[in-house]
Amino acid sequence: MTLQQSTFRGFANAVDPTPAELRAWAYQPDSVPLQTMPQDWDLLVSGDRLIGTLFDLAMDRSCPARRFALHCLYIYAADGIRTNFRAHPKRRLRKLVEQAEEYGDELMVTWAHNSRMLLAKPDLFDYHDWCEGGLVRQSRRLA
């Protein structure tokens, strides 16, 4: 699945990017390196407003920022589950997990599996793995 790519012209507000800005950046991430983004930018963009865009980017094997998008999906899942879905709707996470299981590659199926495992066993939460990219850097299925 390749998303339409457009020229990235920068963020009007990097703290609150639009879906189109995030998508354009994801295909040209070197134009504004992550190191220059606001602190905790990954946490800022991992909310309901951009999760659909992040999911699409994570599903696209050709997206240069795919690992960043996957990292944001881990943050989103953990945030929803750990707040007992006060932070994000359970039905939205469930829908994303089901789509990843049905249409995703190994990375996305692993994310879906790990999200289901965390839902069943919230004590599996480890901040490093879920919020600092540990499960993206060293992909593994939680048991």
Coordinates of C-alpha atoms in Angstrom, one line a residue:
M1 CA 0.0 0.0 0.0
T2 CA 1.6 3.3 -1.1
L3 CA 0.1 6.5 0.0
Q4 CA 0.0 9.6 -2.2
Q5 CA 3.2 11.5 -1.6
S6 CA 3.4 15.3 -1.7
T7 CA 6.1 17.7 -1.3
F8 CA 6.8 18.5 2.3
R9 CA 6.8 22.3 2.9
G10 CA 7.2 22.2 6.7
F11 CA 4.8 22.2 9.6
A12 CA 2.7 25.2 10.3
N13 CA 2.8 24.1 14.0
A14 CA 5.1 21.1 14.7
V15 CA 3.4 20.5 18.0
D16 CA 0.0 20.0 16.3
P17 CA 0.7 18.9 12.7
T18 CA -2.2 18.2 10.3
P19 CA -2.6 14.7 8.9
A20 CA -1.4 16.0 5.5
E21 CA 1.7 17.6 6.9
L22 CA 2.5 14.4 8.9
R23 CA 2.0 12.3 5.8
A24 CA 4.2 14.6 3.6
W25 CA 6.9 14.7 6.2
A26 CA 6.9 10.9 6.6
Y27 CA 7.9 10.5 2.9
Q28 CA 10.6 13.1 3.3
P29 CA 11.7 12.8 7.0
D30 CA 15.2 14.0 6.3
S31 CA 13.8 17.4 5.4
V32 CA 13.1 18.0 9.1
P33 CA 15.0 15.4 11.2
L34 CA 13.4 14.0 14.3
Q35 CA 16.2 15.5 16.4
T36 CA 14.9 19.0 15.5
M37 CA 11.3 18.3 16.5
P38 CA 9.9 19.5 19.8
Q39 CA 10.8 17.3 22.8
D40 CA 8.5 14.3 23.1
W41 CA 7.1 14.9 19.6
D42 CA 6.3 11.2 19.4
L43 CA 4.1 11.5 22.4
L44 CA 2.4 14.7 21.1
V45 CA 1.4 13.2 17.7
S46 CA 0.3 9.8 19.1
G47 CA -3.3 10.9 19.8
D48 CA -6.7 10.2 18.2
R49 CA -6.4 13.0 15.7
L50 CA -3.4 11.6 13.8
I51 CA -3.7 7.9 14.7
G52 CA -5.4 7.0 11.4
T53 CA -2.6 8.7 9.4
L54 CA 0.1 7.0 11.6
F55 CA -1.5 3.7 11.1
D56 CA -1.6 4.1 7.3
L57 CA 2.1 5.1 7.4
A58 CA 3.0 2.1 9.5
M59 CA 1.2 -0.2 7.1
D60 CA 3.2 1.2 4.1
R61 CA 6.4 -0.8 3.8
S62 CA 7.8 1.9 1.5
C63 CA 7.3 4.8 3.9
P64 CA 10.7 6.1 5.1
A65 CA 9.2 7.1 8.5
R66 CA 7.4 3.7 9.0
R67 CA 9.3 2.8 12.1
F68 CA 8.4 6.2 13.7
A69 CA 4.8 5.6 12.8
L70 CA 4.9 2.1 14.3
H71 CA 6.6 3.6 17.4
C72 CA 3.6 6.0 17.7
L73 CA 1.2 3.0 17.4
Y74 CA 2.9 1.4 20.4
I75 CA 2.5 4.6 22.4
Y76 CA -1.2 4.9 21.4
A77 CA -2.0 1.4 22.4
A78 CA -0.2 1.6 25.7
D79 CA -1.8 5.0 26.5
G80 CA -5.3 3.7 25.8
I81 CA -4.8 0.5 27.7
R82 CA -3.0 2.0 30.7
T83 CA -5.7 4.7 31.2
N84 CA -8.5 2.1 30.9
F85 CA -9.5 3.8 27.6
R86 CA -10.0 7.2 29.1
A87 CA -7.2 8.5 26.7
H88 CA -8.5 6.8 23.6
P89 CA -11.6 4.9 22.6
K90 CA -11.3 1.1 22.9
R91 CA -13.2 0.5 19.7
R92 CA -10.7 2.6 17.7
L93 CA -7.8 0.5 19.0
R94 CA -9.7 -2.7 18.5
K95 CA -10.4 -1.7 14.8
L96 CA -6.7 -0.8 14.2
V97 CA -5.6 -4.1 15.8
E98 CA -8.0 -6.1 13.6
Q99 CA -6.9 -4.3 10.4
A100 CA -3.2 -4.9 11.3
E101 CA -4.0 -8.6 11.8
E102 CA -5.9 -8.9 8.6
Y103 CA -3.8 -6.8 6.2
G104 CA -0.5 -6.1 7.9
D105 CA 2.9 -7.6 7.5
E106 CA 5.0 -9.2 10.3
L107 CA 5.8 -5.9 12.0
M108 CA 2.1 -4.9 12.1
V109 CA 0.9 -8.3 13.1
T110 CA 3.4 -8.3 15.9
W111 CA 2.1 -4.8 17.0
A112 CA -1.4 -6.2 17.0
H113 CA -0.4 -9.3 19.0
N114 CA 1.5 -7.2 21.6
S115 CA -1.4 -4.8 21.9
R116 CA -3.8 -7.7 22.6
M117 CA -1.3 -9.1 25.1
L118 CA -1.1 -5.8 27.0
L119 CA -4.8 -5.6 27.0
A120 CA -5.1 -9.1 28.6
K121 CA -2.1 -8.5 30.9
P122 CA -1.6 -4.8 31.7
D123 CA 1.4 -5.7 33.9
L124 CA 3.4 -6.4 30.7
F125 CA 3.7 -2.7 30.3
D126 CA 7.3 -1.5 30.2
Y127 CA 7.9 2.2 29.5
H128 CA 11.1 1.6 27.5
D129 CA 9.4 -1.0 25.3
W130 CA 6.1 0.8 24.7
C131 CA 7.0 4.5 24.8
E132 CA 10.7 4.7 24.0
G133 CA 10.7 2.4 21.0
G134 CA 12.1 -0.8 22.5
L135 CA 9.5 -3.0 20.8
V136 CA 10.2 -1.3 17.5
R137 CA 14.0 -1.5 17.7
Q138 CA 13.9 -5.2 18.8
S139 CA 10.7 -6.5 17.4
R140 CA 9.4 -9.5 19.4
R141 CA 6.1 -11.0 20.4
L142 CA 5.2 -10.7 24.0
A143 CA 4.1 -13.9 25.8

